[in-house]
Short mmCIF file of C-alpha atoms and ligand atoms in Angstrom, two decimals:
data_model
loop_
_atom_site.label_atom_id
_atom_site.label_comp_id
_atom_site.label_asym_id
_atom_site.label_seq_id
_atom_site.Cartn_x
_atom_site.Cartn_y
_atom_site.Cartn_z
CA MET A 1 -14.62 -14.39 16.71
CA LYS A 2 -14.15 -15.29 13.06
CA ALA A 3 -10.69 -14.68 11.56
CA ILE A 4 -8.65 -15.66 8.49
CA VAL A 5 -5.73 -17.70 9.84
CA GLN A 6 -2.73 -19.38 8.28
CA ASP A 7 -0.50 -22.11 9.75
CA ARG A 8 1.96 -22.48 6.92
CA TYR A 9 3.22 -20.32 4.03
CA GLY A 10 1.64 -20.96 0.64
CA PRO A 11 -1.07 -20.00 -1.89
CA PRO A 12 -4.47 -18.57 -0.95
CA GLU A 13 -5.72 -22.11 -0.17
CA THR A 14 -3.55 -22.06 3.00
CA LEU A 15 -5.87 -19.37 4.38
CA LYS A 16 -8.74 -20.71 6.57
CA LEU A 17 -11.77 -19.05 8.20
CA ALA A 18 -11.53 -20.12 11.85
CA ASP A 19 -12.95 -19.41 15.31
CA VAL A 20 -10.34 -17.82 17.55
CA ASP A 21 -10.44 -16.02 20.86
CA VAL A 22 -11.27 -12.30 20.80
CA PRO A 23 -7.98 -10.52 21.72
CA VAL A 24 -7.79 -8.68 25.07
CA PRO A 25 -6.31 -5.16 24.97
CA ALA A 26 -3.11 -4.46 26.93
CA ALA A 27 -2.96 -1.32 29.05
CA ASP A 28 -1.94 0.89 26.12
CA GLU A 29 -4.17 -0.81 23.51
CA VAL A 30 -7.69 -0.47 22.17
CA LEU A 31 -10.00 -3.30 21.06
CA VAL A 32 -11.61 -2.46 17.70
CA ARG A 33 -14.63 -4.21 16.16
CA VAL A 34 -13.51 -4.36 12.57
CA GLU A 35 -16.04 -3.12 9.95
CA ALA A 36 -13.75 -3.24 6.91
CA ALA A 37 -10.22 -4.30 6.13
CA ALA A 38 -8.14 -3.66 2.99
CA LEU A 39 -5.68 -5.74 1.01
CA ASN A 40 -2.16 -4.72 0.12
CA ALA A 41 0.60 -6.39 -1.90
CA TYR A 42 2.23 -6.93 1.52
CA ASP A 43 -0.56 -9.47 2.38
CA TRP A 44 0.27 -11.87 -0.44
CA HIS A 45 4.02 -11.52 0.26
CA ALA A 46 3.25 -12.39 3.90
CA MET A 47 0.94 -15.21 2.91
CA ARG A 48 3.53 -16.87 0.63
CA GLY A 49 6.58 -16.00 2.69
CA ASP A 50 7.92 -14.46 -0.48
CA PRO A 51 10.58 -13.28 -0.99
CA ARG A 52 12.09 -15.94 1.19
CA MET A 53 14.50 -13.46 2.79
CA ALA A 54 11.45 -11.76 4.42
CA ARG A 55 10.87 -15.00 6.46
CA LEU A 56 13.74 -13.85 8.67
CA ALA A 57 11.34 -11.18 9.93
CA MET A 58 7.97 -12.86 9.33
CA GLY A 59 8.72 -16.31 10.75
CA ARG A 60 11.03 -18.99 9.36
CA SER A 61 8.81 -22.07 8.84
CA LYS A 62 5.40 -20.44 9.20
CA PRO A 63 4.00 -16.92 9.64
CA ARG A 64 4.65 -15.67 13.16
CA ALA A 65 1.40 -13.71 13.01
CA ARG A 66 -1.37 -16.22 12.49
CA ILE A 67 -4.10 -13.82 11.34
CA ARG A 68 -3.41 -12.03 8.03
CA GLY A 69 -4.25 -8.38 7.16
CA ARG A 70 -2.91 -4.96 8.11
CA ASP A 71 -5.38 -2.18 7.23
CA PHE A 72 -8.66 -1.80 9.08
CA ALA A 73 -11.45 0.61 10.01
CA GLY A 74 -14.01 0.03 12.69
CA ARG A 75 -15.47 1.02 16.13
CA VAL A 76 -13.64 0.99 19.42
CA GLU A 77 -15.20 -1.68 21.68
CA ALA A 78 -13.00 -1.42 24.79
CA VAL A 79 -9.81 0.38 25.88
CA GLY A 80 -6.84 -0.55 28.11
CA THR A 81 -6.35 1.14 31.48
CA HIS A 82 -3.66 3.59 30.20
CA VAL A 83 -5.61 4.72 27.14
CA ARG A 84 -6.54 8.45 27.30
CA GLN A 85 -7.39 9.76 23.81
CA VAL A 86 -9.69 7.03 22.46
CA ARG A 87 -13.07 6.01 23.88
CA PRO A 88 -15.46 3.09 23.26
CA GLY A 89 -17.72 3.89 20.33
CA ASP A 90 -15.10 6.01 18.44
CA ALA A 91 -14.80 5.33 14.74
CA VAL A 92 -11.09 4.72 13.96
CA PHE A 93 -8.76 3.46 11.23
CA GLY A 94 -5.19 2.26 11.14
CA ASP A 95 -2.44 -0.10 9.94
CA LEU A 96 -1.39 -2.96 12.23
CA GLY A 97 2.05 -3.25 10.53
CA ASP A 98 3.95 -6.48 10.90
CA ALA A 99 1.70 -7.48 13.81
CA ASN A 100 -1.04 -8.25 11.20
CA GLY A 101 -4.55 -9.38 12.32
CA ALA A 102 -7.00 -7.19 10.42
CA PHE A 103 -8.85 -10.02 8.59
CA ALA A 104 -10.88 -10.70 11.74
CA GLU A 105 -13.95 -9.48 13.61
CA TYR A 106 -11.79 -7.77 16.29
CA VAL A 107 -8.25 -6.44 16.56
CA CYS A 108 -6.15 -5.04 19.40
CA VAL A 109 -3.94 -2.13 18.46
CA PRO A 110 -1.76 0.33 20.41
CA GLU A 111 -3.61 3.65 21.03
CA ALA A 112 -0.69 5.47 19.29
CA MET A 113 -1.40 3.61 16.09
CA VAL A 114 -5.08 4.39 15.57
CA ALA A 115 -6.57 7.64 14.35
CA PRO A 116 -10.11 8.92 14.07
CA LYS A 117 -11.71 7.74 10.86
CA PRO A 118 -12.25 10.42 8.18
CA ALA A 119 -15.78 11.52 8.93
CA ASN A 120 -16.83 11.64 5.24
CA LEU A 121 -15.53 8.17 4.27
CA THR A 122 -17.28 4.81 4.52
CA PRO A 123 -15.48 2.18 6.64
CA GLN A 124 -14.38 0.51 3.37
CA GLN A 125 -12.88 3.75 2.04
CA ALA A 126 -11.19 4.41 5.39
CA ALA A 127 -9.70 0.96 5.52
CA ALA A 128 -8.35 1.46 2.00
CA LEU A 129 -6.24 4.43 3.12
CA PRO A 130 -3.52 3.45 5.69
CA LEU A 131 -0.67 1.43 4.12
CA ALA A 132 -1.25 2.51 0.53
CA GLY A 133 -1.79 6.15 1.58
CA ILE A 134 1.23 6.15 3.89
CA THR A 135 3.38 4.71 1.13
CA ALA A 136 2.17 7.39 -1.26
CA LEU A 137 2.66 10.16 1.30
CA MET A 138 6.11 9.00 2.32
CA GLY A 139 7.18 8.45 -1.29
CA LEU A 140 6.06 11.89 -2.50
CA ARG A 141 6.24 14.24 0.51
CA ASP A 142 8.86 12.72 2.82
CA VAL A 143 11.28 11.03 0.43
CA GLY A 144 10.47 12.69 -2.88
CA GLN A 145 10.15 16.18 -1.28
CA VAL A 146 7.64 17.14 -3.93
CA GLN A 147 7.18 20.94 -4.16
CA PRO A 148 4.63 23.03 -6.03
CA GLY A 149 5.51 23.10 -9.72
CA HIS A 150 7.54 19.82 -9.68
CA ARG A 151 6.89 17.35 -12.50
CA VAL A 152 6.06 13.98 -10.98
CA LEU A 153 5.64 10.71 -12.80
CA ILE A 154 3.91 7.79 -11.16
CA ASN A 155 4.53 4.37 -12.74
CA GLY A 156 1.64 2.17 -11.67
CA ALA A 157 -0.81 5.03 -11.30
CA SER A 158 -3.96 2.81 -11.32
CA GLY A 159 -2.97 0.55 -8.45
CA GLY A 160 -3.75 0.78 -4.73
CA VAL A 161 -0.80 3.09 -4.02
CA GLY A 162 -0.83 4.79 -7.41
CA THR A 163 -4.42 6.04 -7.25
CA LEU A 164 -3.70 7.73 -3.92
CA ALA A 165 -0.28 8.95 -5.09
CA VAL A 166 -1.81 10.78 -8.10
CA GLN A 167 -4.21 12.63 -5.78
CA LEU A 168 -1.54 13.44 -3.18
CA ALA A 169 0.93 14.65 -5.85
CA LYS A 170 -1.80 17.12 -7.01
CA ILE A 171 -2.44 18.20 -3.45
CA LEU A 172 1.33 18.89 -3.15
CA GLY A 173 1.05 21.17 -6.22
CA ALA A 174 2.83 18.98 -8.78
CA THR A 175 2.20 18.47 -12.48
CA VAL A 176 1.41 14.80 -12.59
CA THR A 177 1.99 12.12 -15.26
CA GLY A 178 0.40 8.77 -14.51
CA VAL A 179 1.39 5.53 -16.30
CA CYS A 180 -1.25 2.80 -16.68
CA SER A 181 -2.86 0.52 -19.34
CA THR A 182 -5.58 1.57 -21.74
CA ARG A 183 -8.54 0.46 -19.57
CA ASN A 184 -7.37 2.67 -16.69
CA VAL A 185 -6.57 5.90 -18.63
CA ASP A 186 -9.91 7.55 -17.81
CA LEU A 187 -9.65 6.59 -14.13
CA VAL A 188 -6.16 8.07 -13.71
CA ARG A 189 -7.16 11.24 -15.54
CA SER A 190 -10.28 11.55 -13.36
CA LEU A 191 -8.02 11.46 -10.26
CA GLY A 192 -6.32 14.62 -11.45
CA ALA A 193 -3.37 13.48 -13.55
CA ASP A 194 -2.32 16.20 -16.03
CA HIS A 195 -0.86 13.63 -18.47
CA VAL A 196 -1.53 9.92 -18.80
CA VAL A 197 0.86 7.51 -20.58
CA ASP A 198 -0.76 4.25 -21.77
CA TYR A 199 2.06 1.79 -21.33
CA THR A 200 0.61 -0.54 -23.96
CA ARG A 201 1.19 2.15 -26.59
CA ASP A 202 3.97 4.42 -25.35
CA ASP A 203 7.19 4.08 -23.41
CA PHE A 204 7.51 6.87 -20.81
CA THR A 205 11.30 6.29 -20.58
CA HIS A 206 11.58 7.47 -24.19
CA ASP A 207 9.27 10.45 -23.77
CA ALA A 208 10.65 13.96 -24.32
CA ARG A 209 9.14 14.98 -20.96
CA ARG A 210 11.58 14.75 -18.06
CA HIS A 211 10.46 14.52 -14.41
CA ASP A 212 11.74 15.95 -11.11
CA ILE A 213 10.43 12.90 -9.15
CA LEU A 214 9.68 9.44 -10.54
CA PHE A 215 7.72 7.25 -8.14
CA ASP A 216 8.07 3.64 -9.35
CA LEU A 217 5.34 1.27 -8.09
CA VAL A 218 5.83 -1.42 -10.69
CA GLY A 219 9.44 -2.46 -10.68
CA ASN A 220 9.37 -3.67 -14.26
CA ARG A 221 12.00 -1.27 -15.69
CA SER A 222 15.74 -1.07 -15.35
CA LEU A 223 17.43 1.69 -13.37
CA THR A 224 18.90 3.02 -16.65
CA ALA A 225 15.47 3.32 -18.22
CA LEU A 226 13.91 4.87 -15.15
CA ARG A 227 16.72 7.45 -14.81
CA ARG A 228 16.32 8.41 -18.49
CA ALA A 229 12.90 9.84 -17.54
CA LEU A 230 14.39 12.12 -14.87
CA THR A 231 15.77 15.66 -15.04
CA PRO A 232 19.60 15.64 -14.46
CA THR A 233 19.11 16.16 -10.68
CA GLY A 234 15.77 14.39 -10.35
CA THR A 235 14.78 11.87 -7.67
CA LEU A 236 13.89 8.24 -8.25
CA VAL A 237 11.72 6.71 -5.46
CA LEU A 238 11.69 2.90 -5.65
CA SER A 239 8.99 1.01 -3.79
CA GLY A 240 9.61 -2.55 -4.85
CA GLY A 241 7.28 -4.33 -7.24
CA GLY A 242 8.22 -6.86 -9.87
CA VAL A 243 5.84 -9.44 -11.20
CA TYR A 244 5.55 -12.56 -8.96
CA ARG A 245 6.93 -15.60 -10.65
CA GLY A 246 6.90 -17.92 -7.63
CA GLY A 247 9.48 -18.44 -4.91
CA SER A 248 12.43 -16.08 -4.94
CA LEU A 249 15.10 -15.29 -2.39
CA ILE A 250 15.05 -11.49 -2.51
CA GLY A 251 12.40 -10.77 -5.16
CA PRO A 252 11.45 -7.09 -5.39
CA VAL A 253 14.29 -6.17 -2.96
CA TRP A 254 16.76 -6.73 -5.81
CA LEU A 255 15.83 -3.54 -7.71
CA LEU A 256 15.86 -1.58 -4.44
CA THR A 257 19.28 -2.92 -3.51
CA ARG A 258 20.78 -2.15 -6.96
CA GLY A 259 19.33 1.33 -6.65
CA GLN A 260 20.96 1.91 -3.29
CA LEU A 261 24.31 0.54 -4.56
CA LEU A 262 24.23 2.88 -7.59
CA ALA A 263 23.03 5.96 -5.67
CA PRO A 264 26.42 7.24 -4.38
CA PHE A 265 27.86 7.28 -7.95
CA VAL A 266 25.20 9.23 -9.83
CA ARG A 267 23.74 12.79 -9.70
CA HIS A 268 20.22 11.47 -9.43
CA ARG A 269 18.87 10.90 -5.97
CA ILE A 270 17.80 7.23 -5.74
CA VAL A 271 15.85 6.25 -2.64
CA ALA A 272 14.39 2.82 -1.61
CA LEU A 273 11.16 3.45 0.24
CA ALA A 274 10.27 1.56 3.42
CA ALA A 275 6.77 2.61 4.46
CA ALA A 276 6.14 2.58 8.23
CA PRO A 277 2.76 3.29 9.84
CA SER A 278 2.57 6.40 12.00
CA ARG A 279 -0.17 8.47 13.67
CA GLU A 280 1.12 11.64 11.89
CA HIS A 281 0.62 10.03 8.48
CA LEU A 282 -2.87 8.77 9.34
CA ASP A 283 -3.85 12.27 10.56
CA THR A 284 -2.53 13.89 7.39
CA LEU A 285 -4.47 11.35 5.20
CA ARG A 286 -7.65 12.05 7.24
CA ALA A 287 -7.21 15.82 6.84
CA HIS A 288 -6.82 15.49 3.03
CA ALA A 289 -9.77 13.08 2.86
CA GLU A 290 -12.00 15.43 4.82
CA THR A 291 -11.27 18.32 2.36
CA GLY A 292 -12.60 16.04 -0.34
CA ARG A 293 -9.30 16.10 -2.25
CA LEU A 294 -8.25 12.55 -1.39
CA THR A 295 -10.80 9.76 -2.04
CA PRO A 296 -9.83 6.11 -2.16
CA VAL A 297 -11.08 4.20 -5.13
CA ILE A 298 -12.55 0.81 -4.38
CA ASP A 299 -12.23 -1.84 -7.07
CA ARG A 300 -13.90 -4.80 -5.34
CA SER A 301 -15.28 -5.75 -1.91
CA TYR A 302 -15.31 -9.33 -0.57
CA PRO A 303 -16.86 -10.78 2.60
CA LEU A 304 -14.41 -12.10 5.25
CA HIS A 305 -14.71 -15.81 4.17
CA GLU A 306 -13.66 -14.81 0.64
CA VAL A 307 -10.28 -13.37 1.63
CA PRO A 308 -8.51 -16.18 -0.31
CA GLN A 309 -10.33 -15.16 -3.50
CA ALA A 310 -9.57 -11.49 -2.86
CA ILE A 311 -5.90 -12.17 -2.44
CA ARG A 312 -5.86 -14.35 -5.55
CA TYR A 313 -7.35 -11.35 -7.48
CA LEU A 314 -4.79 -8.90 -6.00
CA GLU A 315 -1.78 -11.03 -6.74
CA GLY A 316 -2.67 -10.90 -10.41
CA GLU A 317 -1.22 -7.34 -10.14
CA HIS A 318 -3.95 -5.77 -12.23
CA ALA A 319 -6.38 -4.65 -9.52
CA ARG A 320 -7.77 -1.25 -10.20
CA ALA A 321 -7.09 0.67 -6.99
CA LYS A 322 -8.10 -0.95 -3.73
CA VAL A 323 -9.56 -4.33 -2.82
CA VAL A 324 -11.43 -4.35 0.50
CA ILE A 325 -13.03 -6.85 2.90
CA THR A 326 -16.41 -6.01 4.48
CA ILE A 327 -16.85 -7.65 7.90
N1 NAP B 1 8.34 -0.10 -0.20
C1 NAP B 1 7.23 -0.10 0.53
O1 NAP B 1 7.26 0.20 1.73
C2 NAP B 1 5.93 -0.47 -0.11
C3 NAP B 1 4.67 -0.23 0.59
C4 NAP B 1 3.49 -0.56 -0.14
C5 NAP B 1 3.56 -1.08 -1.39
N2 NAP B 1 4.78 -1.37 -1.99
C6 NAP B 1 4.89 -1.95 -3.33
O2 NAP B 1 4.37 -1.01 -4.26
C7 NAP B 1 3.87 -1.75 -5.40
C8 NAP B 1 2.52 -1.16 -5.73
O3 NAP B 1 1.57 -1.51 -4.70
P1 NAP B 1 0.04 -1.43 -5.05
O4 NAP B 1 -0.70 -1.71 -3.76
O5 NAP B 1 -0.28 -0.16 -5.76
O6 NAP B 1 -0.09 -2.66 -6.02
P2 NAP B 1 -1.35 -3.10 -6.89
O7 NAP B 1 -2.58 -2.34 -6.46
O8 NAP B 1 -1.42 -4.57 -6.93
O9 NAP B 1 -0.96 -2.59 -8.40
C9 NAP B 1 -1.81 -3.01 -9.43
C10 NAP B 1 -1.70 -2.01 -10.53
O10 NAP B 1 -0.44 -2.10 -11.15
C11 NAP B 1 -0.61 -1.76 -12.53
N3 NAP B 1 0.41 -2.28 -13.38
C12 NAP B 1 0.69 -3.55 -13.65
N4 NAP B 1 1.65 -3.64 -14.57
C13 NAP B 1 1.97 -2.39 -14.92
C14 NAP B 1 2.93 -1.80 -15.80
N5 NAP B 1 3.71 -2.57 -16.61
N6 NAP B 1 3.02 -0.45 -15.91
C15 NAP B 1 2.19 0.34 -15.11
N7 NAP B 1 1.26 -0.12 -14.27
C16 NAP B 1 1.16 -1.46 -14.18
C17 NAP B 1 -1.97 -2.31 -12.80
O11 NAP B 1 -2.57 -1.49 -13.86
P3 NAP B 1 -2.98 -2.15 -15.25
O12 NAP B 1 -4.02 -3.20 -14.93
O13 NAP B 1 -3.50 -0.99 -15.98
O14 NAP B 1 -1.73 -2.82 -15.82
C18 NAP B 1 -2.78 -2.20 -11.56
O15 NAP B 1 -3.66 -1.13 -11.57
C19 NAP B 1 3.80 -3.20 -4.95
O16 NAP B 1 4.86 -3.88 -5.61
C20 NAP B 1 4.06 -3.22 -3.47
O17 NAP B 1 4.74 -4.33 -3.04
C21 NAP B 1 5.97 -1.05 -1.38
#
């Protein structure tokens, strides 16, 4: 099969289209013919081995997982001997987590980690949901504990996670403020945001409006500034972020670490988010998608051999919602 492989850390040029063996499913795995995959910020961190601290988990001198990509949607081709719930021909979607491997014609994935594809979504839309949607769902529902009537601010509302977070916050009954640049104001409003702050004109940390939950997807503001935008007992959910400036030891983890160190000493709840794929999250995302209230926005679609160009675009950190790969 064709796959995007990488034998050393580095820029997009280190990614190559190669012929590799089709993987064979273990007893508890399913083999999926990939129809679409999606990019996440995770992919360029994994590609560059950046921050360098992450190499302890991803592989010291080169990526342990040779094929890049996490999110996929496709058709089940074959199943292992212990698989009970999934059958050949089923349309599924999922997130391969640190195993990677989605930028390929086939992937093997544990049965427990795939879910039926939302019936009303295209493969590209379904592939756009897992990691970004799980991050948004965990940040708002699980960690942020958003309740109806809460005021929620999403910094980075026009990105892959942000566009899903705006919609999920509305589903959870919140009054939503989205922060984005001028060109994305209409998009964020169209997703349901009640208020939109154009960061090129206004500074949300000096706004009179205070928020019960602030979900930060950019990482460009200090903890002091972010906390200024919260109610006295509000919750700050940190996801990482921070503009890439080439090779750093801990990169976006620095803001998260400082947040965790500060948390015991302040009234605000400060939580560093670590998204982890689960079947329950995929099922919840599918349910919301099938009601028509959660629709991934696709910015660009690239063919498999153009994954390097797609990642180059994403790491500019100005993609509008999701970038997908059609296979
Ligand atoms: N902790 C976790 O488990 C976890 C999981 C997933 C993702 N993340 C992190 O979450 C962050 C967001 O991910 P993503 O996939 O949404 O990234 P993304 O799609 O690359 O985000 C791009 C968006 O960021 C916006 N942006 C750039 N600068 C901004 C600023 N100063 N203020 C507000 N918005 C700004 C851009 O809008 P404009 O073009 O309008 O500026 C663009 O729409 C990433 O840093 C990622 O690493 C963490």
